[in-house]
Amino acid sequence: MPPITVVLADDNLIVREGVRALLGYDRDVEVVGVAGDYDELVATALATAPQVVVTDIRMPPTFVDEGIEAAKEVRKRLPGTGVVVLSQYDSPQYAVSLLGEGSAGYAYLLKDHVADGGRLGRAIREVATGGSMLDPEIVAALVAPARSEGVLTDAEEQLLRSVAEGRPVKAIASASGQTPEAVDSAIEALFLTLARGATAGQEDALARLRMLHTAILRQEEQGETLSRLLPGGLAHRLRLDPHSAERTERLTVTVLMSDVRGYSGIAEHSDPAALAGQLNAHRSAMNAAILSEAGTVMQYVGDAVMAVFGAPDPSPGHAARAVRCARAMHRGQRDLDRVWAEQDLAPFGLGIGLSTGEVAAACLGSDERLEYTLVGDTVNLAQRLQDLARPAGTTVLSAATVEAAGGDWPLEPMGECLVKGRTTPVVAYRLPPDPEPVGAGLGSGTGSR
């Protein structure tokens, strides 16, 4: 399983290198870039597209909140990027204010404690999967002033700590065996209990807890859950039923495999920073096309894309949606190529393979990291059909996909084709590129790999 990629930002060289050395002992984490100010953090993140940004709060040029603002800018451009804030400020109010816009994907740790018990590593894993985390000292500061001796029951004490830790209402409900509505009502009742007879100090803590509760509710309303590494539908299922990660399902799906033709040659003659920008734009366009047809992005590996239609939740019409998605991906890439031509950048020509059939779907991993995986010949065949998708702009479908998709597609029979890893031929169909609009040619084509 590949490590979680991280960009580390701090204007203090000694602190930055110390944190980098600390992360060097964590095999699940790879630091892919460092930065010392706002501009460098944004530029480095855009060039490397990390899963997580670890940043100090105050950096040049004004030493106010450049680290936070840069991290927010990165999240705007690379949605889903987790953020771990390292701070010397132990004010709960400051920490909760940071999470006030929605806590998903944010963690707040005190610099003095990053090496304690692997806290930084845990925070990175948490935000990489869309979760949130507050330093235990911040949690203690939130809870202690609001607790009244003899006023709260044991259940209320535990609920108070869960809220202060930033745990979503649905997660609290799942752990306690209650409905989210019941937990939400219990939290409101808890606040009323704390408010009665609260001292000035307790009122301050109560205000912080209300702010954190509001952030949690906003997070859930927006559906910001385990969005970085897990499909949205699966993330919701895990929130409601953690044991679903232990089950394997048999599903009939359509798998899509996409690959950039001639990418090795493009990489050989391209500036790495410019190529990273192209890959980021490419992935964004492919992701939009897949989501527009209710597909699930499984993984990006370099220039390759894998998606599935009909999982994690079974759905009718998955084959037809996969075909429409493939055509949308080709159109999206053509639009990008036209923009790149004006910038003297090499175009990406796609080959796409579609395969329909039964797979075993499972969520594999540990408490820290999970990966949704499809196993079966359907996955392998999609990869092999993608190899046959030439020239660039072509999609190749299995016979099962053609049958399941129906419709009047302009398909070209390829007959029986021998593919790598199979002793018997497979019947395949080619969906040629859409006709180019008049005057929309790029001038130069891509090679074949």
Short mmCIF file of C-alpha atoms in Angstrom, two decimals:
data_model
loop_
_atom_site.label_atom_id
_atom_site.label_comp_id
_atom_site.label_asym_id
_atom_site.label_seq_id
_atom_site.Cartn_x
_atom_site.Cartn_y
_atom_site.Cartn_z
CA MET A 1 0.00 0.00 0.00
CA PRO A 2 1.56 3.36 -0.99
CA PRO A 3 2.47 5.81 1.80
CA ILE A 4 0.49 8.96 2.58
CA THR A 5 2.17 11.86 0.78
CA VAL A 6 2.85 15.00 2.82
CA VAL A 7 4.07 18.56 2.20
CA LEU A 8 5.65 20.10 5.30
CA ALA A 9 5.70 23.88 5.89
CA ASP A 10 7.48 25.89 8.61
CA ASP A 11 9.66 28.99 8.28
CA ASN A 12 11.99 27.71 11.02
CA LEU A 13 14.51 25.42 9.31
CA ILE A 14 15.40 23.60 12.52
CA VAL A 15 11.75 22.87 13.36
CA ARG A 16 10.98 21.87 9.78
CA GLU A 17 13.87 19.44 9.49
CA GLY A 18 13.15 18.07 12.95
CA VAL A 19 9.57 17.25 11.99
CA ARG A 20 10.75 15.79 8.68
CA ALA A 21 13.22 13.56 10.55
CA LEU A 22 10.43 12.48 12.90
CA LEU A 23 8.19 11.52 9.97
CA GLY A 24 11.09 9.65 8.41
CA TYR A 25 10.56 6.91 10.99
CA ASP A 26 6.94 6.41 9.88
CA ARG A 27 6.79 3.96 6.98
CA ASP A 28 3.22 4.97 6.17
CA VAL A 29 4.20 8.60 5.50
CA GLU A 30 6.34 10.14 2.74
CA VAL A 31 7.37 13.82 2.77
CA VAL A 32 7.26 14.87 -0.90
CA GLY A 33 7.98 18.58 -0.43
CA VAL A 34 8.85 21.32 2.07
CA ALA A 35 8.09 25.06 2.21
CA GLY A 36 8.98 28.10 4.28
CA ASP A 37 6.32 30.67 3.35
CA TYR A 38 2.84 31.12 1.84
CA ASP A 39 3.83 31.18 -1.85
CA GLU A 40 6.22 28.26 -1.53
CA LEU A 41 3.62 26.14 0.29
CA VAL A 42 0.94 26.72 -2.36
CA ALA A 43 3.35 26.16 -5.26
CA THR A 44 4.85 23.00 -3.76
CA ALA A 45 1.44 21.52 -2.98
CA LEU A 46 0.13 22.19 -6.48
CA ALA A 47 3.25 20.61 -7.99
CA THR A 48 3.13 17.46 -5.83
CA ALA A 49 -0.63 17.10 -5.05
CA PRO A 50 -0.07 15.68 -1.54
CA GLN A 51 -2.73 13.92 0.47
CA VAL A 52 -1.86 15.99 3.56
CA VAL A 53 -0.32 19.41 4.32
CA VAL A 54 1.42 19.81 7.69
CA THR A 55 1.92 23.51 8.44
CA ASP A 56 2.87 26.06 11.07
CA ILE A 57 0.38 28.90 11.61
CA ARG A 58 2.66 31.93 11.33
CA MET A 59 5.03 32.22 8.36
CA PRO A 60 6.43 35.00 6.14
CA PRO A 61 5.66 37.55 4.95
CA THR A 62 3.49 38.93 7.79
CA PHE A 63 3.78 36.13 10.38
CA VAL A 64 0.05 36.25 11.15
CA ASP A 65 -1.79 33.21 9.72
CA GLU A 66 -0.07 32.51 6.38
CA GLY A 67 0.15 28.78 7.08
CA ILE A 68 -3.61 28.47 7.64
CA GLU A 69 -4.50 30.64 4.66
CA ALA A 70 -2.10 28.76 2.39
CA ALA A 71 -3.56 25.42 3.51
CA LYS A 72 -7.08 26.68 2.79
CA GLU A 73 -5.96 27.84 -0.66
CA VAL A 74 -4.51 24.38 -1.33
CA ARG A 75 -7.81 22.77 -0.30
CA LYS A 76 -9.68 25.03 -2.72
CA ARG A 77 -7.46 23.93 -5.60
CA LEU A 78 -6.99 20.32 -4.47
CA PRO A 79 -10.25 19.37 -2.71
CA GLY A 80 -9.88 16.64 -0.11
CA THR A 81 -6.34 17.56 0.95
CA GLY A 82 -5.97 16.99 4.69
CA VAL A 83 -4.44 19.70 6.89
CA VAL A 84 -2.50 19.26 10.14
CA VAL A 85 -1.81 22.56 11.92
CA LEU A 86 1.17 22.64 14.29
CA SER A 87 0.85 25.44 16.81
CA GLN A 88 2.50 26.77 19.95
CA TYR A 89 -0.83 28.26 21.05
CA ASP A 90 -2.80 26.12 23.50
CA SER A 91 -5.93 28.29 23.42
CA PRO A 92 -9.01 26.11 22.87
CA GLN A 93 -10.80 29.12 21.42
CA TYR A 94 -8.13 29.43 18.70
CA ALA A 95 -8.31 25.71 17.87
CA VAL A 96 -12.09 25.60 17.66
CA SER A 97 -12.17 28.79 15.58
CA LEU A 98 -9.88 27.06 13.08
CA LEU A 99 -12.41 24.24 12.78
CA GLY A 100 -15.37 26.59 12.66
CA GLU A 101 -15.74 26.40 8.87
CA GLY A 102 -16.04 22.60 9.03
CA SER A 103 -13.72 20.22 10.82
CA ALA A 104 -13.43 17.47 8.19
CA GLY A 105 -9.82 16.97 7.16
CA TYR A 106 -8.34 19.30 9.81
CA ALA A 107 -6.18 18.51 12.83
CA TYR A 108 -4.74 20.89 15.44
CA LEU A 109 -1.66 19.76 17.38
CA LEU A 110 0.62 21.56 19.82
CA LYS A 111 4.24 21.62 18.64
CA ASP A 112 5.48 20.55 22.07
CA HIS A 113 3.63 17.25 21.76
CA VAL A 114 4.06 16.15 18.13
CA ALA A 115 6.50 13.40 19.12
CA ASP A 116 4.39 12.09 22.01
CA GLY A 117 2.97 8.64 21.32
CA GLY A 118 3.01 9.09 17.56
CA ARG A 119 0.42 11.90 17.68
CA LEU A 120 1.57 13.52 14.45
CA GLY A 121 1.40 10.23 12.55
CA ARG A 122 -2.10 9.56 13.87
CA ALA A 123 -3.21 13.06 12.93
CA ILE A 124 -1.87 12.62 9.38
CA ARG A 125 -3.72 9.32 8.99
CA GLU A 126 -6.90 10.85 10.37
CA VAL A 127 -7.06 13.88 8.07
CA ALA A 128 -5.95 11.83 5.05
CA THR A 129 -9.27 9.99 5.32
CA GLY A 130 -11.35 13.12 5.92
CA GLY A 131 -11.38 12.91 9.72
CA SER A 132 -10.42 15.53 12.29
CA MET A 133 -8.34 15.58 15.46
CA LEU A 134 -7.63 17.95 18.32
CA ASP A 135 -4.60 17.75 20.58
CA PRO A 136 -5.57 15.90 23.81
CA GLU A 137 -4.46 18.93 25.83
CA ILE A 138 -6.92 21.08 23.87
CA VAL A 139 -9.67 18.53 24.56
CA ALA A 140 -8.86 18.61 28.28
CA ALA A 141 -9.01 22.41 28.28
CA LEU A 142 -12.40 22.28 26.55
CA VAL A 143 -13.88 19.77 28.94
CA ALA A 144 -12.46 20.70 32.35
CA PRO A 145 -13.96 24.19 32.81
CA ALA A 146 -17.38 22.98 31.63
CA ARG A 147 -17.55 20.02 34.01
CA SER A 148 -19.40 20.57 37.28
CA GLU A 149 -18.75 18.19 40.17
CA GLY A 150 -21.76 15.95 40.70
CA VAL A 151 -23.84 17.63 37.99
CA LEU A 152 -23.11 15.34 35.03
CA THR A 153 -23.77 11.62 34.86
CA ASP A 154 -21.11 9.21 33.58
CA ALA A 155 -22.91 9.06 30.23
CA GLU A 156 -22.97 12.86 30.01
CA GLU A 157 -19.27 13.02 30.90
CA GLN A 158 -18.46 10.63 28.02
CA LEU A 159 -20.72 12.55 25.64
CA LEU A 160 -19.02 15.80 26.62
CA ARG A 161 -15.59 14.36 25.85
CA SER A 162 -16.77 12.95 22.50
CA VAL A 163 -18.05 16.37 21.47
CA ALA A 164 -14.82 18.06 22.59
CA GLU A 165 -12.80 15.54 20.55
CA GLY A 166 -14.73 16.62 17.46
CA ARG A 167 -16.39 13.24 16.87
CA PRO A 168 -19.29 13.47 14.38
CA VAL A 169 -22.79 12.91 15.71
CA LYS A 170 -23.25 9.82 13.51
CA ALA A 171 -20.01 8.30 14.86
CA ILE A 172 -21.15 8.92 18.46
CA ALA A 173 -24.53 7.37 17.63
CA SER A 174 -22.93 4.29 16.06
CA ALA A 175 -20.64 3.72 19.05
CA SER A 176 -23.46 4.14 21.58
CA GLY A 177 -26.13 2.22 19.67
CA GLN A 178 -28.42 5.25 19.42
CA THR A 179 -29.90 7.15 16.51
CA PRO A 180 -28.19 10.37 15.36
CA GLU A 181 -31.34 12.28 16.28
CA ALA A 182 -31.21 10.94 19.85
CA VAL A 183 -27.53 11.89 20.19
CA ASP A 184 -28.17 15.36 18.85
CA SER A 185 -30.96 15.85 21.41
CA ALA A 186 -28.69 14.55 24.18
CA ILE A 187 -26.00 17.07 23.21
CA GLU A 188 -28.48 19.93 23.33
CA ALA A 189 -29.70 18.74 26.75
CA LEU A 190 -26.08 18.52 27.90
CA PHE A 191 -25.48 22.13 26.89
CA LEU A 192 -28.57 23.21 28.82
CA THR A 193 -27.31 21.35 31.89
CA LEU A 194 -23.94 23.06 31.65
CA ALA A 195 -25.56 26.43 31.09
CA ARG A 196 -27.56 26.25 34.32
CA GLY A 197 -25.44 27.71 37.07
CA ALA A 198 -22.39 28.12 34.80
CA THR A 199 -19.66 30.42 36.04
CA ALA A 200 -17.96 32.92 33.74
CA GLY A 201 -15.21 30.45 32.98
CA GLN A 202 -17.71 27.70 32.30
CA GLU A 203 -19.68 29.91 29.97
CA ASP A 204 -16.53 30.43 27.91
CA ALA A 205 -15.99 26.69 27.64
CA LEU A 206 -19.67 26.19 26.81
CA ALA A 207 -19.37 28.68 23.94
CA ARG A 208 -16.40 26.77 22.55
CA LEU A 209 -18.29 23.48 22.73
CA ARG A 210 -21.28 24.99 20.94
CA MET A 211 -18.97 26.28 18.20
CA LEU A 212 -17.41 22.84 17.81
CA HIS A 213 -20.82 21.17 17.74
CA THR A 214 -21.95 23.56 15.01
CA ALA A 215 -18.83 22.73 12.98
CA ILE A 216 -19.56 19.00 13.34
CA LEU A 217 -23.16 19.42 12.18
CA ARG A 218 -22.06 21.51 9.19
CA GLN A 219 -19.50 18.85 8.31
CA GLU A 220 -22.17 16.14 8.30
CA GLU A 221 -24.69 18.23 6.40
CA GLN A 222 -22.11 18.78 3.66
CA GLY A 223 -21.25 15.08 3.57
CA GLU A 224 -17.56 15.68 4.31
CA THR A 225 -16.52 12.27 5.58
CA LEU A 226 -13.88 9.78 4.47
CA SER A 227 -13.57 11.44 1.08
CA ARG A 228 -9.83 11.25 0.39
CA LEU A 229 -9.14 7.54 0.34
CA LEU A 230 -12.60 5.93 0.34
CA PRO A 231 -15.61 6.23 -1.95
CA GLY A 232 -18.32 8.44 -0.50
CA GLY A 233 -20.94 5.70 -0.32
CA LEU A 234 -18.55 3.37 1.47
CA ALA A 235 -17.47 6.13 3.86
CA HIS A 236 -21.10 6.70 4.87
CA ARG A 237 -21.59 2.97 5.37
CA LEU A 238 -18.51 2.75 7.61
CA ARG A 239 -19.71 5.66 9.72
CA LEU A 240 -23.01 3.83 10.38
CA ASP A 241 -21.60 0.29 10.52
CA PRO A 242 -17.86 0.02 11.29
CA HIS A 243 -18.05 -3.78 10.94
CA SER A 244 -18.93 -3.46 7.24
CA ALA A 245 -15.19 -3.11 6.62
CA GLU A 246 -14.84 -6.78 7.56
CA ARG A 247 -17.29 -8.05 4.93
CA THR A 248 -16.65 -9.07 1.32
CA GLU A 249 -19.44 -8.56 -1.25
CA ARG A 250 -20.09 -10.09 -4.65
CA LEU A 251 -21.23 -7.42 -7.10
CA THR A 252 -21.81 -7.15 -10.84
CA VAL A 253 -20.11 -3.97 -11.99
CA THR A 254 -18.46 -2.25 -14.92
CA VAL A 255 -14.79 -1.42 -14.46
CA LEU A 256 -13.13 1.43 -16.37
CA MET A 257 -9.38 1.62 -16.96
CA SER A 258 -7.81 4.69 -18.58
CA ASP A 259 -4.23 5.35 -19.64
CA VAL A 260 -2.35 8.21 -21.33
CA ARG A 261 -0.80 7.12 -24.60
CA GLY A 262 2.89 7.95 -24.96
CA TYR A 263 3.21 9.23 -21.39
CA SER A 264 6.77 7.95 -20.95
CA GLY A 265 7.92 9.94 -23.97
CA ILE A 266 6.00 13.01 -22.77
CA ALA A 267 7.65 12.78 -19.36
CA GLU A 268 11.09 12.40 -20.92
CA HIS A 269 10.83 15.75 -22.72
CA SER A 270 8.71 17.76 -20.23
CA ASP A 271 9.60 20.00 -17.30
CA PRO A 272 8.61 18.00 -14.17
CA ALA A 273 6.77 20.93 -12.55
CA ALA A 274 4.78 21.61 -15.72
CA LEU A 275 4.01 17.90 -16.10
CA ALA A 276 2.77 17.74 -12.50
CA GLY A 277 0.39 20.60 -13.31
CA GLN A 278 -0.85 18.74 -16.38
CA LEU A 279 -1.43 15.56 -14.37
CA ASN A 280 -3.38 17.50 -11.76
CA ALA A 281 -5.60 19.10 -14.41
CA HIS A 282 -6.02 15.72 -16.13
CA ARG A 283 -7.08 14.00 -12.91
CA SER A 284 -9.52 16.80 -12.09
CA ALA A 285 -11.18 16.48 -15.51
CA MET A 286 -11.34 12.68 -15.31
CA ASN A 287 -12.75 12.82 -11.78
CA ALA A 288 -15.48 15.24 -12.91
CA ALA A 289 -16.48 12.93 -15.77
CA ILE A 290 -16.60 9.87 -13.51
CA LEU A 291 -18.65 11.57 -10.81
CA SER A 292 -21.05 13.02 -13.39
CA GLU A 293 -22.10 9.44 -14.19
CA ALA A 294 -22.23 8.35 -10.53
CA GLY A 295 -19.03 6.36 -10.83
CA THR A 296 -16.52 5.66 -8.05
CA VAL A 297 -12.90 6.67 -8.49
CA MET A 298 -10.85 3.73 -7.24
CA GLN A 299 -7.33 5.02 -7.74
CA TYR A 300 -4.93 7.18 -9.71
CA VAL A 301 -1.54 5.64 -10.44
CA GLY A 302 0.63 8.10 -12.34
CA ASP A 303 -1.23 8.73 -15.59
CA ALA A 304 -3.61 5.78 -15.15
CA VAL A 305 -7.16 5.99 -13.78
CA MET A 306 -9.34 3.18 -12.44
CA ALA A 307 -13.05 3.65 -11.76
CA VAL A 308 -16.03 1.40 -11.13
CA PHE A 309 -19.74 1.76 -11.83
CA GLY A 310 -22.16 -0.24 -9.67
CA ALA A 311 -20.07 -0.23 -6.46
CA PRO A 312 -19.89 0.17 -3.53
CA ASP A 313 -23.69 0.24 -3.82
CA PRO A 314 -25.31 -1.89 -6.55
CA SER A 315 -27.07 0.19 -9.20
CA PRO A 316 -28.84 -0.52 -12.50
CA GLY A 317 -27.52 0.90 -15.75
CA HIS A 318 -23.89 0.85 -14.64
CA ALA A 319 -22.61 -0.31 -18.03
CA ALA A 320 -24.34 2.47 -19.98
CA ARG A 321 -23.10 5.04 -17.47
CA ALA A 322 -19.57 3.74 -17.88
CA VAL A 323 -19.78 4.14 -21.67
CA ARG A 324 -21.09 7.69 -21.34
CA CYS A 325 -18.33 8.42 -18.85
CA ALA A 326 -15.63 7.15 -21.22
CA ARG A 327 -16.87 9.47 -23.95
CA ALA A 328 -17.00 12.38 -21.49
CA MET A 329 -13.42 11.64 -20.40
CA HIS A 330 -12.22 11.78 -23.99
CA ARG A 331 -14.05 15.07 -24.56
CA GLY A 332 -12.67 16.54 -21.35
CA GLN A 333 -9.13 15.59 -22.30
CA ARG A 334 -9.54 17.07 -25.79
CA ASP A 335 -10.59 20.36 -24.18
CA LEU A 336 -7.50 20.27 -21.99
CA ASP A 337 -5.28 19.49 -24.97
CA ARG A 338 -6.50 22.61 -26.76
CA VAL A 339 -5.59 24.74 -23.76
CA TRP A 340 -2.19 23.06 -23.46
CA ALA A 341 -1.47 23.59 -27.16
CA GLU A 342 -1.61 27.34 -26.56
CA GLN A 343 0.95 26.86 -23.75
CA ASP A 344 3.22 24.69 -25.91
CA LEU A 345 2.55 21.64 -23.68
CA ALA A 346 2.26 18.08 -24.98
CA PRO A 347 -1.30 16.71 -25.35
CA PHE A 348 -2.51 13.59 -23.54
CA GLY A 349 -4.23 10.99 -25.73
CA LEU A 350 -6.34 8.48 -23.82
CA GLY A 351 -7.01 4.79 -24.26
CA ILE A 352 -9.92 3.40 -22.20
CA GLY A 353 -11.03 -0.18 -21.52
CA LEU A 354 -14.46 -1.23 -20.16
CA SER A 355 -15.28 -4.64 -18.71
CA THR A 356 -18.51 -5.84 -17.09
CA GLY A 357 -18.85 -8.82 -14.78
CA GLU A 358 -18.75 -10.10 -11.23
CA VAL A 359 -16.15 -8.92 -8.70
CA ALA A 360 -15.44 -9.41 -5.02
CA ALA A 361 -15.47 -6.02 -3.27
CA ALA A 362 -13.76 -5.62 0.09
CA CYS A 363 -12.44 -2.87 2.34
CA LEU A 364 -8.94 -3.94 3.28
CA GLY A 365 -6.50 -2.41 5.74
CA SER A 366 -6.31 -1.51 9.42
CA ASP A 367 -7.83 0.92 11.91
CA GLU A 368 -5.49 3.60 10.57
CA ARG A 369 -5.83 3.01 6.85
CA LEU A 370 -8.41 1.33 4.64
CA GLU A 371 -8.50 0.72 0.90
CA TYR A 372 -11.55 -0.30 -1.08
CA THR A 373 -10.50 -3.07 -3.46
CA LEU A 374 -12.08 -5.02 -6.32
CA VAL A 375 -10.84 -8.53 -7.06
CA GLY A 376 -11.66 -10.67 -10.08
CA ASP A 377 -11.09 -11.29 -13.76
CA THR A 378 -13.37 -8.36 -14.67
CA VAL A 379 -10.73 -5.96 -13.32
CA ASN A 380 -7.89 -7.67 -15.17
CA LEU A 381 -9.85 -7.73 -18.44
CA ALA A 382 -10.54 -3.98 -18.26
CA GLN A 383 -6.79 -3.40 -18.06
CA ARG A 384 -6.12 -5.66 -21.06
CA LEU A 385 -8.86 -4.03 -23.16
CA GLN A 386 -7.38 -0.65 -22.36
CA ASP A 387 -4.12 -1.89 -23.96
CA LEU A 388 -6.08 -2.49 -27.20
CA ALA A 389 -7.61 1.02 -27.22
CA ARG A 390 -5.77 2.58 -30.15
CA PRO A 391 -5.54 5.12 -31.65
CA ALA A 392 -5.71 7.68 -28.82
CA GLY A 393 -9.28 8.69 -28.10
CA THR A 394 -10.56 5.13 -28.50
CA THR A 395 -12.55 3.04 -26.01
CA VAL A 396 -12.62 -0.77 -26.17
CA LEU A 397 -15.55 -2.66 -24.62
CA SER A 398 -15.99 -6.30 -23.68
CA ALA A 399 -18.90 -8.21 -25.17
CA ALA A 400 -20.52 -8.29 -21.72
CA THR A 401 -20.35 -4.50 -21.47
CA VAL A 402 -21.92 -4.08 -24.93
CA GLU A 403 -24.75 -6.42 -23.99
CA ALA A 404 -25.36 -4.74 -20.61
CA ALA A 405 -25.12 -1.17 -21.94
CA GLY A 406 -27.64 -1.57 -24.75
CA GLY A 407 -28.25 1.60 -26.75
CA ASP A 408 -27.23 2.61 -30.23
CA TRP A 409 -23.49 3.16 -29.86
CA PRO A 410 -21.33 3.50 -33.01
CA LEU A 411 -19.39 0.33 -32.21
CA GLU A 412 -16.88 -1.41 -34.48
CA PRO A 413 -16.54 -5.18 -33.94
CA MET A 414 -12.92 -6.23 -33.34
CA GLY A 415 -13.66 -9.94 -33.41
CA GLU A 416 -11.74 -12.33 -31.19
CA CYS A 417 -8.64 -10.67 -29.70
CA LEU A 418 -5.73 -12.27 -27.91
CA VAL A 419 -4.79 -10.35 -24.76
CA LYS A 420 -1.88 -10.73 -22.40
CA GLY A 421 -2.38 -13.27 -19.62
CA ARG A 422 -5.20 -15.19 -21.36
CA THR A 423 -4.93 -18.41 -23.32
CA THR A 424 -8.29 -17.94 -25.05
CA PRO A 425 -9.29 -14.89 -27.13
CA VAL A 426 -11.91 -12.37 -26.00
CA VAL A 427 -14.58 -10.70 -28.12
CA ALA A 428 -14.15 -6.94 -28.10
CA TYR A 429 -15.72 -3.84 -29.66
CA ARG A 430 -14.13 -0.51 -30.44
CA LEU A 431 -15.89 2.80 -29.77
CA PRO A 432 -13.99 5.24 -32.01
CA PRO A 433 -13.22 8.85 -31.10
CA ASP A 434 -15.99 11.39 -31.47
CA PRO A 435 -15.59 13.46 -34.66
CA GLU A 436 -13.46 16.57 -34.09
CA PRO A 437 -15.36 19.86 -34.42
CA VAL A 438 -14.38 21.75 -37.56
CA GLY A 439 -11.26 23.83 -36.93
CA ALA A 440 -10.57 22.20 -33.53
CA GLY A 441 -7.50 20.17 -34.52
CA LEU A 442 -4.41 20.29 -32.35
CA GLY A 443 -1.86 19.97 -35.09
CA SER A 444 0.36 17.37 -33.40
CA GLY A 445 -0.63 13.95 -32.15
CA THR A 446 0.61 11.68 -29.43
CA GLY A 447 2.69 8.58 -29.84
CA SER A 448 1.83 5.07 -28.76
CA ARG A 449 3.24 3.33 -25.77
#
